[in-house]
Coordinates of C-alpha atoms and ligand atoms in Angstrom, one line a residue:
M1 CA 88.3 16.8 59.9
S2 CA 90.7 19.1 58.1
E3 CA 89.3 21.0 55.1
K4 CA 92.0 19.3 53.0
I5 CA 90.7 15.8 53.8
R6 CA 87.1 16.9 53.6
K7 CA 87.6 18.3 50.2
A8 CA 89.7 15.3 49.0
G9 CA 86.7 13.3 49.0
R10 CA 87.0 11.1 51.9
H11 CA 83.5 12.3 53.1
V12 CA 80.3 12.4 51.5
T13 CA 80.4 16.1 50.7
Q14 CA 82.8 16.0 48.0
S15 CA 83.6 18.9 46.0
E16 CA 83.4 18.9 42.2
A17 CA 86.4 21.0 42.2
L18 CA 88.4 17.9 43.1
I19 CA 89.2 17.3 39.8
F20 CA 91.1 20.6 39.3
E21 CA 92.9 20.2 42.5
T22 CA 94.2 16.7 41.5
S23 CA 95.4 17.9 38.2
A24 CA 99.1 18.2 37.7
A25 CA 100.9 18.9 34.3
G26 CA 101.8 15.7 32.7
K27 CA 99.3 13.2 34.1
H28 CA 97.6 11.0 31.6
A29 CA 94.6 8.8 31.9
Y30 CA 96.0 6.6 29.0
S31 CA 99.3 5.8 27.3
L32 CA 99.9 5.1 23.6
P33 CA 103.2 3.9 22.1
P34 CA 105.1 6.4 20.2
L35 CA 104.2 6.8 16.5
D36 CA 106.5 4.6 14.5
V37 CA 105.3 5.3 11.2
P38 CA 108.1 7.0 9.3
G39 CA 107.7 10.5 7.9
V40 CA 104.3 11.1 9.4
E41 CA 103.5 14.1 11.2
A42 CA 100.0 14.5 12.6
A43 CA 99.6 18.1 11.7
K44 CA 101.1 17.8 8.2
T45 CA 99.3 14.3 7.4
L46 CA 95.7 15.4 8.7
G47 CA 95.9 19.4 8.5
T48 CA 96.1 21.4 11.3
E49 CA 92.3 21.8 12.0
Q50 CA 92.1 18.1 12.6
V51 CA 94.6 18.1 15.4
R52 CA 93.1 18.9 18.6
R53 CA 94.6 21.9 20.5
E54 CA 95.6 21.9 23.9
I55 CA 92.8 23.4 26.1
E56 CA 94.1 26.0 28.6
G57 CA 93.2 25.3 32.2
F58 CA 91.9 21.7 31.3
P59 CA 92.5 19.4 34.2
E60 CA 95.2 16.6 33.7
V61 CA 94.7 13.5 35.8
S62 CA 95.4 9.8 35.8
E63 CA 92.9 7.1 34.9
I64 CA 91.9 6.1 38.3
E65 CA 91.4 10.0 39.0
I66 CA 89.0 10.4 36.0
I67 CA 87.2 7.0 36.9
R68 CA 86.5 8.3 40.5
H69 CA 85.6 11.7 39.2
F70 CA 82.7 10.4 37.1
T71 CA 81.5 7.7 39.4
R72 CA 81.3 10.2 42.0
L73 CA 79.2 12.5 39.8
S74 CA 77.0 9.7 39.0
T75 CA 76.2 9.1 42.8
W76 CA 74.9 12.7 42.9
N77 CA 71.9 11.9 40.6
Y78 CA 68.8 11.1 42.0
G79 CA 66.9 8.3 40.2
V80 CA 64.2 5.7 40.7
D81 CA 67.3 3.4 41.6
T82 CA 67.9 5.4 44.5
G83 CA 64.6 6.5 46.1
M84 CA 60.9 7.1 45.7
Y85 CA 60.2 9.4 42.4
P86 CA 56.5 10.3 43.1
L87 CA 56.4 12.6 40.0
G88 CA 52.5 12.8 39.3
S89 CA 51.2 12.0 35.7
C90 CA 54.9 10.5 35.1
T91 CA 54.3 7.1 36.4
M92 CA 58.1 6.7 37.5
K93 CA 57.9 3.0 38.3
Y94 CA 60.9 0.6 39.0
N95 CA 62.5 -0.5 35.7
A96 CA 62.8 -4.1 36.2
R97 CA 66.2 -5.6 35.6
V98 CA 64.7 -8.7 33.7
N99 CA 63.8 -6.1 30.9
E100 CA 67.3 -5.2 30.9
V101 CA 68.7 -8.7 30.7
V102 CA 66.2 -9.5 27.7
A103 CA 67.0 -6.3 25.8
R104 CA 70.5 -7.1 25.9
L105 CA 70.5 -10.8 24.5
E106 CA 72.9 -10.9 21.7
G107 CA 70.3 -11.7 19.1
L108 CA 68.0 -8.6 20.1
A109 CA 70.7 -6.1 20.8
T110 CA 72.9 -6.9 17.7
E111 CA 70.2 -7.4 15.1
H112 CA 70.6 -4.6 12.2
P113 CA 67.2 -3.1 11.2
C114 CA 68.4 -3.2 7.5
Q115 CA 68.3 -7.0 7.5
P116 CA 65.9 -8.4 5.2
D117 CA 62.5 -9.5 6.7
E118 CA 63.3 -13.4 6.2
L119 CA 66.4 -12.9 8.4
S120 CA 64.5 -11.0 11.1
Q121 CA 61.7 -13.2 11.8
G122 CA 62.3 -13.5 15.5
C123 CA 62.5 -9.6 15.9
L124 CA 59.4 -9.4 14.0
K125 CA 57.6 -11.9 16.0
I126 CA 58.6 -9.9 19.1
L127 CA 56.8 -6.8 17.7
R128 CA 54.0 -8.7 16.6
L129 CA 53.3 -10.2 20.0
L130 CA 53.9 -6.7 21.8
E131 CA 51.2 -5.5 19.3
R132 CA 48.8 -8.4 20.5
C133 CA 49.2 -7.9 24.1
L134 CA 48.8 -3.9 23.6
R135 CA 45.7 -4.6 21.5
E136 CA 44.5 -7.3 24.4
I137 CA 45.1 -4.7 27.0
T138 CA 43.5 -1.5 25.3
G139 CA 40.5 -3.5 23.8
M140 CA 41.5 -1.9 20.1
D141 CA 42.0 -3.6 17.0
A142 CA 45.3 -2.5 15.6
V143 CA 48.4 -0.9 17.0
T144 CA 51.5 0.9 15.5
L145 CA 54.7 0.7 17.6
Q146 CA 56.4 3.5 15.6
P147 CA 56.0 6.7 17.7
A148 CA 58.8 7.3 20.2
A149 CA 57.0 9.1 22.9
G150 CA 53.6 10.1 24.2
A151 CA 53.6 13.5 22.7
H152 CA 54.7 11.6 19.4
G153 CA 51.9 9.2 19.6
E154 CA 49.3 12.0 20.2
L155 CA 50.5 13.5 16.9
T156 CA 50.3 10.3 15.1
G157 CA 46.7 9.8 16.5
V158 CA 45.4 13.3 15.4
L159 CA 47.0 13.0 12.1
I160 CA 45.1 9.7 11.9
I161 CA 41.9 11.5 12.7
R162 CA 42.7 14.0 10.2
A163 CA 43.3 11.5 7.3
Y164 CA 40.2 9.5 8.2
Q165 CA 37.8 12.6 8.1
E166 CA 39.6 13.9 4.9
S167 CA 39.0 10.5 3.2
K168 CA 35.3 11.1 4.0
G169 CA 35.4 14.5 2.5
D170 CA 34.8 16.0 5.5
P171 CA 37.6 17.9 6.8
R172 CA 37.3 19.7 10.2
E173 CA 38.8 22.7 12.0
V174 CA 38.6 22.2 15.8
I175 CA 39.8 19.7 18.4
L176 CA 38.1 20.0 21.8
V177 CA 40.6 19.6 24.9
P178 CA 39.4 19.6 28.4
D179 CA 40.8 22.3 30.7
S180 CA 42.9 19.8 33.0
A181 CA 44.7 18.4 30.0
H182 CA 48.4 17.7 29.9
G183 CA 50.1 20.6 27.9
T184 CA 51.0 18.1 25.1
N185 CA 47.4 17.8 24.1
P186 CA 46.5 21.3 22.8
A187 CA 50.1 21.5 21.5
T188 CA 49.7 18.4 19.5
A189 CA 46.3 19.5 18.2
A190 CA 47.9 22.8 17.0
T191 CA 50.6 21.1 15.5
A192 CA 48.4 19.2 13.3
G193 CA 46.8 22.3 12.1
Y194 CA 43.6 22.3 14.3
R195 CA 42.5 25.2 16.4
V196 CA 42.1 24.1 20.1
E197 CA 38.7 24.7 22.0
N198 CA 38.6 24.2 25.7
I199 CA 35.9 22.1 27.9
K200 CA 35.4 23.2 31.3
S201 CA 35.7 20.8 34.3
N202 CA 33.0 20.5 36.8
R203 CA 32.9 20.6 40.6
A204 CA 33.6 16.9 40.8
G205 CA 36.9 17.3 38.8
R206 CA 35.3 15.8 35.7
M207 CA 34.6 16.9 32.2
D208 CA 31.5 18.9 32.1
L209 CA 29.0 17.1 29.8
G210 CA 26.9 20.5 29.0
S211 CA 29.9 22.3 28.0
L212 CA 30.8 19.3 25.7
R213 CA 27.5 19.2 24.2
E214 CA 27.5 23.1 23.5
R215 CA 30.9 22.9 21.9
M216 CA 30.5 19.6 19.9
T217 CA 29.5 20.9 16.3
E218 CA 30.0 19.7 13.0
R219 CA 33.4 21.8 12.7
V220 CA 34.9 19.6 15.5
A221 CA 37.2 16.9 14.3
G222 CA 37.4 15.1 17.7
L223 CA 38.1 15.2 21.4
M224 CA 41.2 14.4 23.2
I225 CA 40.5 13.1 26.6
T226 CA 42.6 11.7 29.4
N227 CA 41.1 8.8 31.6
P228 CA 41.5 8.8 34.4
N229 CA 42.0 12.5 34.0
T230 CA 44.9 14.3 35.2
L231 CA 43.3 14.9 38.7
G232 CA 43.5 10.9 38.9
I233 CA 39.8 11.0 38.8
F234 CA 37.9 8.4 36.4
E235 CA 35.5 10.3 33.7
T236 CA 32.3 8.4 34.9
D237 CA 30.4 10.0 32.0
I238 CA 32.9 8.4 29.4
L239 CA 30.2 6.3 27.5
E240 CA 27.8 9.5 27.2
I241 CA 31.0 11.7 26.3
A242 CA 31.6 9.3 23.6
E243 CA 28.4 9.1 22.3
V244 CA 28.2 13.0 22.1
V245 CA 31.3 13.3 20.1
H246 CA 30.4 10.2 17.6
H247 CA 27.0 11.6 17.2
R248 CA 28.3 14.7 15.5
G249 CA 30.7 12.7 13.5
G250 CA 33.8 13.4 15.8
L251 CA 36.3 10.9 17.1
V252 CA 37.5 10.2 20.5
Y253 CA 41.1 10.3 21.3
M254 CA 42.4 9.1 24.5
D255 CA 45.7 10.1 26.1
G256 CA 46.5 6.9 27.6
A257 CA 49.5 8.2 29.8
N258 CA 47.4 7.3 32.9
M259 CA 46.8 3.5 31.9
N260 CA 48.7 2.4 35.1
A261 CA 45.1 3.0 36.5
L262 CA 43.2 0.8 34.3
V263 CA 45.5 -2.2 32.8
G264 CA 43.7 -5.4 33.5
V265 CA 40.6 -3.5 34.9
A266 CA 38.8 -1.6 32.0
R267 CA 39.8 -1.2 28.5
P268 CA 39.4 1.9 26.3
G269 CA 38.2 0.2 23.4
D270 CA 35.2 -1.3 25.5
F271 CA 34.3 2.5 26.7
G272 CA 34.1 4.0 23.1
M273 CA 37.5 5.3 22.5
D274 CA 38.8 5.5 18.9
I275 CA 42.4 6.2 19.3
I276 CA 44.8 5.6 22.2
H277 CA 48.4 6.2 22.7
L278 CA 50.5 4.2 25.3
N279 CA 53.5 5.5 27.1
L280 CA 55.5 2.4 27.3
H281 CA 58.1 4.4 29.7
K282 CA 55.2 5.1 32.2
T283 CA 52.8 2.2 32.5
F284 CA 55.2 -0.5 31.0
S285 CA 58.1 0.1 33.1
T286 CA 60.6 1.1 30.3
P287 CA 63.5 3.6 31.4
H288 CA 62.1 7.1 31.7
G289 CA 63.6 10.5 31.5
G290 CA 67.0 12.0 30.0
G291 CA 65.2 12.6 26.8
G292 CA 64.6 9.2 26.0
P293 CA 64.4 6.7 24.1
G294 CA 60.8 6.2 24.7
A295 CA 57.9 4.8 23.0
G296 CA 54.2 5.8 22.6
P297 CA 52.4 3.1 20.7
V298 CA 49.1 4.0 19.1
A299 CA 46.1 1.7 19.1
V300 CA 43.1 2.5 17.0
K301 CA 39.7 0.6 15.9
K302 CA 39.2 -1.5 12.8
F303 CA 37.9 1.3 10.8
L304 CA 41.0 3.4 11.3
E305 CA 43.6 0.7 10.6
P306 CA 44.3 1.8 6.8
F307 CA 45.4 5.0 8.1
L308 CA 48.2 3.6 10.5
P309 CA 51.8 4.8 9.7
V310 CA 53.7 2.7 7.3
P311 CA 55.2 0.0 7.2
V312 CA 52.8 -2.3 8.8
L313 CA 53.7 -5.7 10.1
E314 CA 51.7 -8.3 7.9
E315 CA 51.4 -11.9 8.4
R316 CA 52.1 -14.1 5.1
P317 CA 50.3 -17.6 4.5
G318 CA 52.4 -19.9 6.6
G319 CA 53.0 -17.4 9.3
T320 CA 56.1 -15.5 8.0
L321 CA 56.0 -11.7 8.9
R322 CA 56.8 -8.7 6.5
W323 CA 56.7 -5.2 6.6
N324 CA 54.1 -3.8 4.2
A325 CA 54.4 -0.2 3.1
E326 CA 51.9 -0.1 0.2
R327 CA 49.0 1.2 2.2
P328 CA 47.7 4.1 0.2
Q329 CA 45.6 5.6 2.9
S330 CA 48.4 5.7 5.4
I331 CA 49.5 8.9 7.2
G332 CA 53.0 7.8 6.2
R333 CA 56.0 7.0 8.1
V334 CA 56.5 8.7 11.8
R335 CA 59.7 7.0 12.7
A336 CA 62.7 5.2 11.3
F337 CA 62.4 1.3 11.3
G338 CA 60.1 -0.3 13.5
G339 CA 60.4 2.2 16.3
N340 CA 62.5 2.0 19.3
F341 CA 63.1 -1.7 19.3
G342 CA 65.1 -2.0 22.5
V343 CA 62.3 -0.2 24.4
L344 CA 59.6 -2.4 23.0
V345 CA 61.5 -5.6 23.9
R346 CA 61.7 -4.2 27.4
A347 CA 58.0 -3.4 27.6
L348 CA 57.2 -7.0 26.2
A349 CA 59.4 -8.5 28.8
Y350 CA 57.4 -6.6 31.5
I351 CA 54.1 -7.6 30.3
L352 CA 55.3 -11.3 30.0
A353 CA 56.8 -11.2 33.2
N354 CA 53.7 -10.0 35.0
G355 CA 51.4 -11.8 32.9
P356 CA 47.5 -11.2 33.2
D357 CA 47.3 -11.6 36.8
G358 CA 50.4 -9.5 37.6
L359 CA 49.3 -6.9 35.5
L360 CA 46.1 -6.7 37.2
A361 CA 47.9 -6.7 40.8
T362 CA 50.0 -4.0 39.6
T363 CA 47.1 -1.7 38.7
R364 CA 45.4 -2.4 42.0
D365 CA 48.6 -1.8 44.2
A366 CA 49.0 1.5 42.2
V367 CA 45.6 2.8 43.2
L368 CA 45.8 1.5 46.6
N369 CA 49.2 3.3 47.3
A370 CA 47.8 6.3 45.9
N371 CA 44.7 6.3 48.0
Y372 CA 47.0 5.5 51.1
M373 CA 48.9 8.6 50.2
R374 CA 45.8 10.6 50.0
K375 CA 44.2 9.5 53.3
Q376 CA 47.3 10.0 55.3
L377 CA 48.0 13.4 53.8
E378 CA 44.5 14.9 53.5
G379 CA 44.6 16.3 57.0
A380 CA 47.9 18.3 56.2
Y381 CA 47.0 19.5 52.9
E382 CA 44.1 20.9 50.9
L383 CA 42.3 18.3 48.7
P384 CA 40.6 20.4 46.1
Y385 CA 38.4 17.6 44.5
Q386 CA 36.6 15.1 46.7
S387 CA 35.8 12.5 43.8
P388 CA 37.5 9.1 44.3
S389 CA 41.1 8.8 43.2
L390 CA 42.8 6.3 41.1
H391 CA 46.6 6.1 40.6
E392 CA 47.6 9.4 41.6
C393 CA 46.1 12.4 44.0
V394 CA 46.4 16.1 43.5
F395 CA 46.6 18.4 46.7
S396 CA 46.8 22.2 46.6
D397 CA 48.9 24.5 48.9
K398 CA 46.1 26.5 50.1
K399 CA 46.7 26.0 53.8
Q400 CA 50.4 26.8 53.5
A401 CA 49.8 29.4 51.1
R402 CA 48.5 31.5 54.1
H403 CA 51.8 31.5 55.4
G404 CA 53.6 32.5 52.1
V405 CA 54.6 28.8 51.4
T406 CA 54.0 27.7 47.9
T407 CA 54.0 24.1 46.3
M408 CA 57.3 25.1 44.8
D409 CA 58.7 25.8 48.2
I410 CA 57.2 22.5 49.7
A411 CA 58.7 20.6 46.7
K412 CA 62.2 22.2 47.2
R413 CA 62.0 21.3 51.2
L414 CA 61.1 17.8 50.2
I415 CA 64.7 17.4 48.6
D416 CA 66.2 18.2 52.1
Y417 CA 64.2 15.0 53.2
G418 CA 65.8 13.2 50.6
F419 CA 62.9 12.6 48.2
H420 CA 62.4 13.5 44.6
P421 CA 59.7 16.3 44.3
Y422 CA 56.1 15.3 43.2
T423 CA 54.8 17.3 40.1
V424 CA 54.4 21.1 40.8
A425 CA 51.7 23.4 39.6
F426 CA 49.9 20.8 37.3
P427 CA 47.0 20.2 36.2
L428 CA 46.3 24.0 35.6
I429 CA 42.9 23.8 37.1
V430 CA 44.2 23.4 40.7
Q431 CA 45.9 26.8 42.0
G432 CA 49.2 25.6 43.5
A433 CA 49.0 22.0 42.7
L434 CA 50.8 19.0 44.5
M435 CA 50.4 15.9 42.3
I436 CA 51.6 12.8 43.9
E437 CA 51.8 9.2 42.0
P438 CA 53.6 6.7 44.2
T439 CA 53.0 3.9 41.7
E440 CA 52.9 0.2 42.8
S441 CA 56.8 0.1 43.1
E442 CA 57.0 1.5 46.6
S443 CA 56.4 -0.3 49.7
Q444 CA 54.3 0.7 52.6
E445 CA 57.4 1.6 54.5
E446 CA 58.6 3.9 51.8
L447 CA 55.2 5.5 51.8
E448 CA 55.4 6.1 55.5
L449 CA 58.7 7.8 55.2
F450 CA 57.3 10.2 52.5
I451 CA 54.0 10.9 54.4
E452 CA 56.2 11.7 57.5
A453 CA 58.3 14.0 55.5
M454 CA 55.3 15.7 53.8
R455 CA 53.6 16.2 57.4
A456 CA 56.9 17.6 58.8
I457 CA 56.8 20.3 56.1
A458 CA 53.2 21.0 56.7
A459 CA 54.2 21.9 60.2
E460 CA 57.3 23.8 59.3
A461 CA 55.2 25.8 57.0
E462 CA 53.3 27.0 60.1
T463 CA 55.9 27.3 62.5
E464 CA 59.1 28.4 60.5
P465 CA 57.8 29.2 56.9
E466 CA 61.3 30.9 56.0
L467 CA 62.9 27.5 56.2
V468 CA 60.6 26.0 53.6
K469 CA 60.8 29.3 51.5
T470 CA 64.6 29.2 51.3
A471 CA 64.9 25.3 50.8
P472 CA 66.7 23.2 49.9
H473 CA 69.4 23.6 52.7
T474 CA 71.4 20.2 52.4
T475 CA 72.0 19.9 48.9
R476 CA 75.4 20.8 47.0
V477 CA 73.3 23.4 44.8
K478 CA 71.1 25.8 46.8
R479 CA 67.8 27.1 45.4
L480 CA 68.6 27.9 41.7
D481 CA 67.1 31.0 39.8
E482 CA 65.0 29.1 37.7
V483 CA 64.6 31.4 34.8
T484 CA 68.5 31.9 34.4
A485 CA 68.8 28.0 35.0
N486 CA 66.2 27.5 32.1
R487 CA 67.4 30.3 29.9
K488 CA 71.3 30.3 30.2
P489 CA 71.8 26.7 31.4
I490 CA 75.5 25.8 32.2
L491 CA 75.7 22.4 30.8
R492 CA 79.6 22.1 30.4
W493 CA 82.9 23.2 31.7
K494 CA 84.5 26.3 29.9
P495 CA 87.9 27.8 30.5
A496 CA 87.9 30.7 32.7
P497 CA 88.4 33.7 30.4
T498 CA 92.1 34.9 30.4
P499 CA 92.8 38.5 31.4
E500 CA 93.9 39.3 27.9
A501 CA 90.6 37.8 26.4
A502 CA 88.6 39.9 28.8
D503 CA 90.2 43.1 27.8
Ligands
PLP601 C1 53.6 12.2 30.0 C2 52.2 12.7 29.4 C3 52.0 12.9 28.2 C4 53.3 13.0 27.3 O1 54.0 12.0 27.2 P1 55.8 12.1 26.7 O2 56.1 10.4 26.6 O3 56.2 12.7 28.0 O4 55.8 12.7 25.4 C5 50.9 13.2 27.7 N1 49.8 13.4 28.5 C6 49.9 13.0 29.7 C7 48.7 12.9 30.7 C8 51.0 12.8 30.4 O5 51.2 12.4 31.7

């Protein structure tokens, strides 16, 4: 194939420079009739600063060329719609299309949040029903749908702890967080004005009860715990943990990001949790990533209900719903209107489409898939904790590190095999972690392919470690300098400096 044809994009490895090569002066992607208002001249009427100047070197292309350019770029993305996305802790499950259909129904998509309550009864009923479903799933008593993400839910929850204890004249200073926690947990506690103290994990990968008993004093406002924890291991001492914290007047906050392991099987409200957030963009299949929008509803026990953010949905006699903002003990508003409505609609669609039996089957399949993965890979990769896995499994790069190959190298090589990497180097208690969460969305055939790739990379690490350490090799962009990519990202096209400007 000639270099010219290859570059022109008749082949899969199309060049991003193509748009510059097809550019020719005077091409347009639009055409407007000439301005026919007498006496108007854009620069004079609008002022010169309002009129866009020509950008030196900016490509000039036709409509079909620009359409092809952006469509081509869109095919270079990797997403859950193109392949498995085993990013542990993130629960990158399939975003069912039925959710999208429902969220686009005209009455829902075009509803204005400033409409009076009496004209929004349908939308309010949807929110009310979602609250009810989440109460049922978590075993809690009241829900706010306002928070826009998991971390935002955490902050809402920890502010509720603060408001509750202050209302009892017992303000406290410390939040306990296990050493396996997601980074948002200590960050949240610090943002809410608490000092963070760490609780160690034991050899089984669970929270160390002795360490908790030692730290749990009257200065401690509460514990933030993830269950199953970030090793994918269920905290079997959870009842005792809750009792230790409650006994000293603390509250237990559960990070519910791992609810994909529990929905339909166990309810945090039944095992002593006081507050929990849910990540609808994880467990409940709403779109994930790209900075949102997401949703991180918070569910609480009855005694914490007065502290929920305002406004709160209330049912009037006769069944009409209205927002009530007159709640003197509320922590205040945490988000505009009722939260990210379109996301909430998608989550409800997912819950109703599955029904109770479907949600239970989903949980079971997610756990089954993770355990299949664990069993198939435990010969090739070190498994630092032997306790049973729920919805994800965490390996380490110990075997490969002997050949100088790290979890980051393995992740990069996985891209050559056509997969999105797993989560790298988290949780922090595992040196060189590989955290894999297949979710229930993947078929056995897809799991087999991933397992084959992971085994092949383990073999390469022994025989050809350089190949792994310099990966990826088949991508358009080779291994990036991660620090520069982070600190000085190039996010948009800029004209090359002209020789005069450079002087
Ligand atoms: C994803 C996650 C969070 C944070 O949720 P966001 O929606 O990303 O803010 C917190 N804890 C755990 C364990 C998570 O996996």
